[in-house]
Amino acid sequence: MASTRLVEAESRRPGRPETGGALDLAGRMPRLVLESRRVSGTLAHGLHGRRRAGPGESFWQFRPFVTGEAAARIDWRRSARDDRLYVREREWEAAHNIWIWIDRSASMGFASDLAQTSKVERALVLGLALADTFVDGGERVGLLGLTRSSAARGIVETLAQSLVNDRAGLNQDLPPPASPGRFDETVLISDFLTPLDAVRASVQTIAARGTHGHLVVVVDPVEETFPFTGQAVLHDPQGNTSLDIGEAGAWGEAYRQRIGAHRDGLAEIARQRGWTLTIHRTDRPATEAALRVLTLVAAARGLG
C-alpha cells in the first residue's frame, strides 16, 4: 500500500531550512535552483530565432525597396553591389511577457512514496526551469502579480528570492487577480484542487484582455489511482478537517469518478478560453511537462 506525507509550510518556500550555511540566495535553495538549471539545460529552445521583421537591432535580411517607402530605409552599401535598391530588415525583438504562477498552498505539499518528489517541489522546479528557458530564448518573464517581467540572465535566482519572501503565497490556491497584456502568455502551475467555479473565475480575470494561457496540473500518482484499502481517515490540509471514511476500498471508484469529472471540468475551462491543459504526474520526469509547455507556448505565438 502506498504511504503519503504532507510537506510543512516552511518547506513549501523555495528557501529550504536544510540549505542554510551556504551563500545567501544560492544557499537558500540550491537543490531546487540546480534542479531547475538541469531541467532547463535539457530542453529544446523552441523560442529561439523569432525570424520576423520588426523594430530590433539584429540584422535579419535584405529585401527589395518598395516604391512609396522612405528613402532613409535604403541600405546604400548593399544597393551599390547590384542594380536594385535594398532595405535592411531587422529581426523582431520586442518580446512580449510570459507570466508564471506557482501554487504553494497546503495541498501542494502532498507526496506519496510512488512519486519522485512532492507536488510543490516539482511545481517550483518546473516553473523556474521554464523561466530560465524562456529568458534564454529572448523572452521576458515574471511571476504573476508578484514581480515585474525581466529578461535578466539570473532570472531563476531573482524569481526564487521573490518566492522566498512571499509568505502570503503559501495560503493562496488560486492566482492573484492580475490582468496581463493582450499578447502576453500565462503559465499557471497547480494541482487545481479547487472548486471549478473559482478556477473559472480566476481564468476569466486573467484572460480578460485577451491573454493566452496554459494550465499545468501537477498530481501525485496516488491522487489519480487511490490505491488504498482498509480503514482510512482523510485529512484536508487546507481546512484542517478530517473524515473517517471506514473501508477505503469502497471509496475508490467514486473517488476516481469525481477526480475524472473535475479534470473534465478543467479541460472545458481551458477550451472555452482557447487555453491549453497539461497533466503532469510527479512520478514522471519534469522535462516531459516542460517540453510540452514550451511547445504549446511556441505554437500559440506562431513560432513552432
Tab-separated table of C-alpha atoms in Angstrom:
chain	number	residue	atom	x	y	z
A	1	MET	CA	0.000	0.000	0.000
A	2	ALA	CA	1.281	3.484	-0.801
A	3	SER	CA	2.236	5.778	2.048
A	4	THR	CA	1.839	9.547	1.984
A	5	ARG	CA	3.232	12.638	3.666
A	6	LEU	CA	2.467	16.342	3.751
A	7	VAL	CA	5.231	18.904	3.364
A	8	GLU	CA	5.107	21.562	6.087
A	9	ALA	CA	4.514	25.223	5.252
A	10	GLU	CA	8.145	26.223	5.778
A	11	SER	CA	9.217	23.621	3.234
A	12	ARG	CA	6.808	24.987	0.641
A	13	ARG	CA	9.048	28.027	0.364
A	14	PRO	CA	11.910	27.754	-2.114
A	15	GLY	CA	14.371	28.534	0.695
A	16	ARG	CA	14.674	25.227	2.498
A	17	PRO	CA	15.892	25.304	6.135
A	18	GLU	CA	18.344	22.484	5.449
A	19	THR	CA	20.205	24.578	2.915
A	20	GLY	CA	21.467	27.101	5.452
A	21	GLY	CA	25.183	27.747	5.736
A	22	ALA	CA	25.888	28.307	2.066
A	23	LEU	CA	25.997	31.580	0.180
A	24	ASP	CA	22.974	33.866	0.534
A	25	LEU	CA	20.493	33.088	-2.233
A	26	ALA	CA	22.266	30.079	-3.700
A	27	GLY	CA	22.411	28.696	-0.172
A	28	ARG	CA	18.711	29.165	0.385
A	29	MET	CA	17.541	26.927	-2.391
A	30	PRO	CA	20.496	25.170	-4.003
A	31	ARG	CA	18.789	21.912	-4.807
A	32	LEU	CA	15.742	23.439	-6.461
A	33	VAL	CA	17.801	26.009	-8.358
A	34	LEU	CA	20.239	23.382	-9.547
A	35	GLU	CA	17.421	21.042	-10.495
A	36	SER	CA	15.738	23.862	-12.422
A	37	ARG	CA	19.000	24.576	-14.237
A	38	ARG	CA	19.405	20.887	-15.048
A	39	VAL	CA	15.892	20.653	-16.455
A	40	SER	CA	16.195	23.850	-18.500
A	41	GLY	CA	19.550	22.675	-19.852
A	42	THR	CA	17.916	19.619	-21.418
A	43	LEU	CA	15.061	21.451	-23.094
A	44	ALA	CA	14.938	22.247	-26.779
A	45	HIS	CA	14.943	26.024	-27.012
A	46	GLY	CA	11.788	26.272	-29.072
A	47	LEU	CA	11.569	30.035	-28.699
A	48	HIS	CA	14.919	30.801	-30.323
A	49	GLY	CA	15.008	32.519	-33.669
A	50	ARG	CA	11.852	34.600	-33.859
A	51	ARG	CA	12.534	35.152	-37.563
A	52	ARG	CA	10.204	38.065	-38.145
A	53	ALA	CA	10.836	41.607	-39.359
A	54	GLY	CA	10.351	44.275	-36.718
A	55	PRO	CA	11.883	47.006	-34.554
A	56	GLY	CA	15.089	45.452	-33.253
A	57	GLU	CA	18.832	45.690	-33.579
A	58	SER	CA	19.732	42.288	-35.025
A	59	PHE	CA	20.048	42.062	-38.822
A	60	TRP	CA	17.583	39.667	-40.436
A	61	GLN	CA	17.674	40.061	-44.199
A	62	PHE	CA	17.822	42.421	-47.177
A	63	ARG	CA	14.730	42.824	-49.303
A	64	PRO	CA	13.984	44.904	-52.389
A	65	PHE	CA	12.939	48.517	-51.830
A	66	VAL	CA	9.233	49.135	-52.466
A	67	THR	CA	8.047	52.343	-54.120
A	68	GLY	CA	6.481	54.602	-51.530
A	69	GLU	CA	8.814	53.670	-48.669
A	70	ALA	CA	11.008	56.312	-47.065
A	71	ALA	CA	14.344	56.670	-48.862
A	72	ALA	CA	16.044	56.666	-45.461
A	73	ARG	CA	15.362	52.940	-45.212
A	74	ILE	CA	17.535	52.119	-48.215
A	75	ASP	CA	20.823	50.350	-47.466
A	76	TRP	CA	23.064	52.134	-49.965
A	77	ARG	CA	26.085	49.895	-49.387
A	78	ARG	CA	24.145	46.751	-50.293
A	79	SER	CA	22.359	48.511	-53.150
A	80	ALA	CA	25.683	49.595	-54.655
A	81	ARG	CA	26.545	45.939	-55.326
A	82	ASP	CA	23.534	45.478	-57.575
A	83	ASP	CA	21.294	47.428	-59.897
A	84	ARG	CA	18.442	47.363	-57.424
A	85	LEU	CA	17.679	49.198	-54.207
A	86	TYR	CA	17.555	47.147	-50.977
A	87	VAL	CA	16.189	47.713	-47.494
A	88	ARG	CA	17.873	46.218	-44.412
A	89	GLU	CA	15.306	44.469	-42.245
A	90	ARG	CA	15.823	43.757	-38.579
A	91	GLU	CA	14.543	40.846	-36.574
A	92	TRP	CA	11.605	41.437	-34.267
A	93	GLU	CA	12.965	41.751	-30.744
A	94	ALA	CA	10.080	43.352	-28.907
A	95	ALA	CA	9.303	40.257	-26.864
A	96	HIS	CA	6.011	40.048	-25.048
A	97	ASN	CA	5.810	38.936	-21.446
A	98	ILE	CA	5.386	35.434	-20.072
A	99	TRP	CA	3.867	35.304	-16.588
A	100	ILE	CA	4.249	32.260	-14.351
A	101	TRP	CA	2.252	31.430	-11.241
A	102	ILE	CA	3.271	28.563	-8.937
A	103	ASP	CA	0.768	27.238	-6.395
A	104	ARG	CA	2.411	26.777	-2.989
A	105	SER	CA	-0.721	26.204	-0.902
A	106	ALA	CA	-1.108	23.388	1.616
A	107	SER	CA	-2.485	20.794	-0.811
A	108	MET	CA	0.654	21.155	-2.923
A	109	GLY	CA	2.697	19.769	-0.051
A	110	PHE	CA	1.275	16.295	-0.617
A	111	ALA	CA	3.617	13.475	-1.599
A	112	SER	CA	3.405	9.693	-1.690
A	113	ASP	CA	6.149	7.087	-1.883
A	114	LEU	CA	5.116	6.473	-5.501
A	115	ALA	CA	6.267	9.972	-6.503
A	116	GLN	CA	9.736	11.322	-7.161
A	117	THR	CA	9.047	14.416	-5.054
A	118	SER	CA	6.253	16.493	-3.545
A	119	LYS	CA	3.923	18.417	-5.815
A	120	VAL	CA	5.188	21.791	-4.625
A	121	GLU	CA	8.837	20.940	-5.236
A	122	ARG	CA	8.020	19.689	-8.724
A	123	ALA	CA	5.966	22.828	-9.429
A	124	LEU	CA	8.818	25.082	-8.291
A	125	VAL	CA	11.395	23.228	-10.367
A	126	LEU	CA	9.117	23.228	-13.391
A	127	GLY	CA	8.251	26.928	-13.090
A	128	LEU	CA	11.831	28.087	-12.580
A	129	ALA	CA	13.132	25.843	-15.355
A	130	LEU	CA	10.573	27.276	-17.770
A	131	ALA	CA	11.529	30.807	-16.743
A	132	ASP	CA	15.199	30.099	-17.377
A	133	THR	CA	14.471	28.571	-20.782
A	134	PHE	CA	12.128	31.375	-21.839
A	135	VAL	CA	14.712	34.019	-20.933
A	136	ASP	CA	17.388	32.055	-22.761
A	137	GLY	CA	15.085	32.224	-25.774
A	138	GLY	CA	14.874	36.005	-25.550
A	139	GLU	CA	11.584	36.367	-23.662
A	140	ARG	CA	10.719	38.486	-20.641
A	141	VAL	CA	9.405	36.503	-17.655
A	142	GLY	CA	7.789	37.468	-14.377
A	143	LEU	CA	5.792	35.973	-11.521
A	144	LEU	CA	2.121	36.809	-11.959
A	145	GLY	CA	1.090	39.515	-9.507
A	146	LEU	CA	4.432	39.357	-7.709
A	147	THR	CA	7.288	40.666	-9.860
A	148	ARG	CA	7.915	42.672	-12.980
A	149	SER	CA	8.882	40.824	-16.115
A	150	SER	CA	12.589	40.590	-16.815
A	151	ALA	CA	14.983	39.142	-19.356
A	152	ALA	CA	17.889	39.061	-16.898
A	153	ARG	CA	20.202	36.084	-17.137
A	154	GLY	CA	19.865	35.403	-13.414
A	155	ILE	CA	16.093	35.031	-13.678
A	156	VAL	CA	15.992	31.795	-11.659
A	157	GLU	CA	17.658	33.364	-8.640
A	158	THR	CA	15.580	36.532	-8.981
A	159	LEU	CA	12.272	34.688	-9.039
A	160	ALA	CA	13.397	32.316	-6.293
A	161	GLN	CA	14.171	35.209	-3.979
A	162	SER	CA	10.745	36.718	-4.631
A	163	LEU	CA	9.097	33.414	-3.781
A	164	VAL	CA	11.151	33.118	-0.600
A	165	ASN	CA	9.859	36.497	0.543
A	166	ASP	CA	6.252	35.858	-0.469
A	167	ARG	CA	4.779	34.229	2.615
A	168	ALA	CA	1.239	35.205	1.601
A	169	GLY	CA	1.521	32.847	-1.365
A	170	LEU	CA	1.605	29.877	0.988
A	171	ASN	CA	-2.110	30.395	1.658
A	172	GLN	CA	-3.302	31.108	-1.888
A	173	ASP	CA	-4.560	28.224	-4.020
A	174	LEU	CA	-5.532	30.452	-6.963
A	175	PRO	CA	-3.548	33.055	-8.916
A	176	PRO	CA	-3.753	36.718	-7.877
A	177	PRO	CA	-6.380	38.789	-9.747
A	178	ALA	CA	-3.937	40.102	-12.335
A	179	SER	CA	-4.809	41.023	-15.922
A	180	PRO	CA	-1.742	40.746	-18.191
A	181	GLY	CA	-1.466	42.306	-21.633
A	182	ARG	CA	-3.284	41.125	-24.726
A	183	PHE	CA	-0.271	39.452	-26.321
A	184	ASP	CA	1.191	38.059	-23.094
A	185	GLU	CA	1.249	34.397	-22.090
A	186	THR	CA	0.492	32.935	-18.665
A	187	VAL	CA	1.567	29.570	-17.277
A	188	LEU	CA	-0.366	28.530	-14.170
A	189	ILE	CA	1.116	25.567	-12.275
A	190	SER	CA	-1.070	23.986	-9.583
A	191	ASP	CA	-2.954	20.867	-8.585
A	192	PHE	CA	-6.148	22.906	-9.164
A	193	LEU	CA	-7.922	21.005	-6.382
A	194	THR	CA	-10.214	23.996	-6.052
A	195	PRO	CA	-13.938	24.287	-6.910
A	196	LEU	CA	-14.323	24.661	-10.662
A	197	ASP	CA	-16.335	27.868	-10.354
A	198	ALA	CA	-13.418	29.525	-8.552
A	199	VAL	CA	-10.925	28.292	-11.161
A	200	ARG	CA	-13.184	29.526	-13.970
A	201	ALA	CA	-13.499	32.983	-12.415
A	202	SER	CA	-9.733	33.215	-11.952
A	203	VAL	CA	-9.036	32.238	-15.556
A	204	GLN	CA	-11.639	34.727	-16.803
A	205	THR	CA	-9.945	37.542	-14.863
A	206	ILE	CA	-6.515	36.722	-16.265
A	207	ALA	CA	-7.859	36.318	-19.801
A	208	ALA	CA	-9.978	39.485	-19.691
A	209	ARG	CA	-7.687	41.438	-22.025
A	210	GLY	CA	-7.109	38.553	-24.397
A	211	THR	CA	-4.161	36.982	-22.604
A	212	HIS	CA	-3.450	33.423	-23.708
A	213	GLY	CA	-2.717	30.824	-21.052
A	214	HIS	CA	-1.664	27.310	-20.119
A	215	LEU	CA	-2.891	25.273	-17.150
A	216	VAL	CA	-0.328	22.785	-15.827
A	217	VAL	CA	-1.943	20.346	-13.401
A	218	VAL	CA	0.587	18.690	-11.078
A	219	VAL	CA	-0.717	15.484	-9.498
A	220	ASP	CA	0.672	12.740	-7.308
A	221	PRO	CA	0.012	9.272	-8.772
A	222	VAL	CA	-1.878	8.306	-5.615
A	223	GLU	CA	-4.329	11.165	-6.232
A	224	GLU	CA	-5.335	9.598	-9.523
A	225	THR	CA	-5.447	5.930	-8.575
A	226	PHE	CA	-6.484	5.984	-4.860
A	227	PRO	CA	-4.820	2.589	-4.217
A	228	PHE	CA	-5.882	2.299	-0.564
A	229	THR	CA	-7.663	-0.466	1.334
A	230	GLY	CA	-8.676	-0.940	4.938
A	231	GLN	CA	-9.788	1.641	7.476
A	232	ALA	CA	-8.786	5.165	6.478
A	233	VAL	CA	-9.144	8.778	7.570
A	234	LEU	CA	-8.994	11.618	5.039
A	235	HIS	CA	-7.394	14.901	6.091
A	236	ASP	CA	-7.969	18.298	4.492
A	237	PRO	CA	-4.613	20.106	4.752
A	238	GLN	CA	-6.177	23.491	3.979
A	239	GLY	CA	-9.331	23.210	6.060
A	240	ASN	CA	-7.783	21.291	8.992
A	241	THR	CA	-10.687	18.857	8.970
A	242	SER	CA	-10.754	15.056	8.970
A	243	LEU	CA	-13.227	12.462	7.755
A	244	ASP	CA	-13.278	8.816	8.837
A	245	ILE	CA	-14.360	7.022	5.648
A	246	GLY	CA	-14.160	3.480	7.002
A	247	GLU	CA	-13.204	0.958	4.307
A	248	ALA	CA	-11.072	2.876	1.802
A	249	GLY	CA	-11.523	0.355	-0.991
A	250	ALA	CA	-15.249	1.083	-1.140
A	251	TRP	CA	-14.472	4.744	-1.833
A	252	GLY	CA	-12.038	4.084	-4.671
A	253	GLU	CA	-14.383	4.015	-7.662
A	254	ALA	CA	-16.442	7.002	-6.542
A	255	TYR	CA	-13.266	8.947	-5.867
A	256	ARG	CA	-11.810	8.207	-9.302
A	257	GLN	CA	-15.064	9.238	-10.967
A	258	ARG	CA	-15.058	12.500	-9.025
A	259	ILE	CA	-11.464	13.246	-9.992
A	260	GLY	CA	-12.241	12.441	-13.618
A	261	ALA	CA	-15.202	14.815	-13.616
A	262	HIS	CA	-13.078	17.555	-12.060
A	263	ARG	CA	-10.399	17.000	-14.698
A	264	ASP	CA	-13.007	17.232	-17.450
A	265	GLY	CA	-14.186	20.496	-15.942
A	266	LEU	CA	-10.669	21.948	-16.038
A	267	ALA	CA	-10.325	20.889	-19.675
A	268	GLU	CA	-13.577	22.660	-20.516
A	269	ILE	CA	-12.473	25.850	-18.759
A	270	ALA	CA	-9.276	25.833	-20.799
A	271	ARG	CA	-11.111	25.028	-24.033
A	272	GLN	CA	-13.594	27.882	-23.601
A	273	ARG	CA	-10.752	30.388	-23.447
A	274	GLY	CA	-8.580	28.763	-26.085
A	275	TRP	CA	-6.050	27.847	-23.384
A	276	THR	CA	-4.170	24.565	-23.074
A	277	LEU	CA	-4.220	21.909	-20.363
A	278	THR	CA	-1.230	19.756	-19.376
A	279	ILE	CA	-1.402	16.955	-16.796
A	280	HIS	CA	1.902	16.138	-15.101
A	281	ARG	CA	2.365	13.303	-12.610
A	282	THR	CA	5.149	13.567	-10.086
A	283	ASP	CA	6.337	10.043	-10.842
A	284	ARG	CA	7.394	11.297	-14.287
A	285	PRO	CA	10.422	13.486	-15.173
A	286	ALA	CA	9.889	17.243	-15.022
A	287	THR	CA	11.330	17.546	-18.527
A	288	GLU	CA	8.237	15.903	-20.024
A	289	ALA	CA	5.902	18.654	-18.828
A	290	ALA	CA	8.442	21.405	-19.532
A	291	LEU	CA	8.910	20.324	-23.135
A	292	ARG	CA	5.168	20.170	-23.691
A	293	VAL	CA	4.623	23.662	-22.258
A	294	LEU	CA	7.462	25.102	-24.343
A	295	THR	CA	5.943	23.564	-27.457
A	296	LEU	CA	2.487	24.907	-26.628
A	297	VAL	CA	3.760	28.430	-25.939
A	298	ALA	CA	5.761	28.412	-29.175
A	299	ALA	CA	2.714	27.181	-31.107
A	300	ALA	CA	0.497	29.874	-29.578
A	301	ARG	CA	2.922	32.535	-30.757
A	302	GLY	CA	3.317	31.054	-34.193
A	303	LEU	CA	6.948	30.179	-33.505
A	304	GLY	CA	6.711	26.407	-33.812
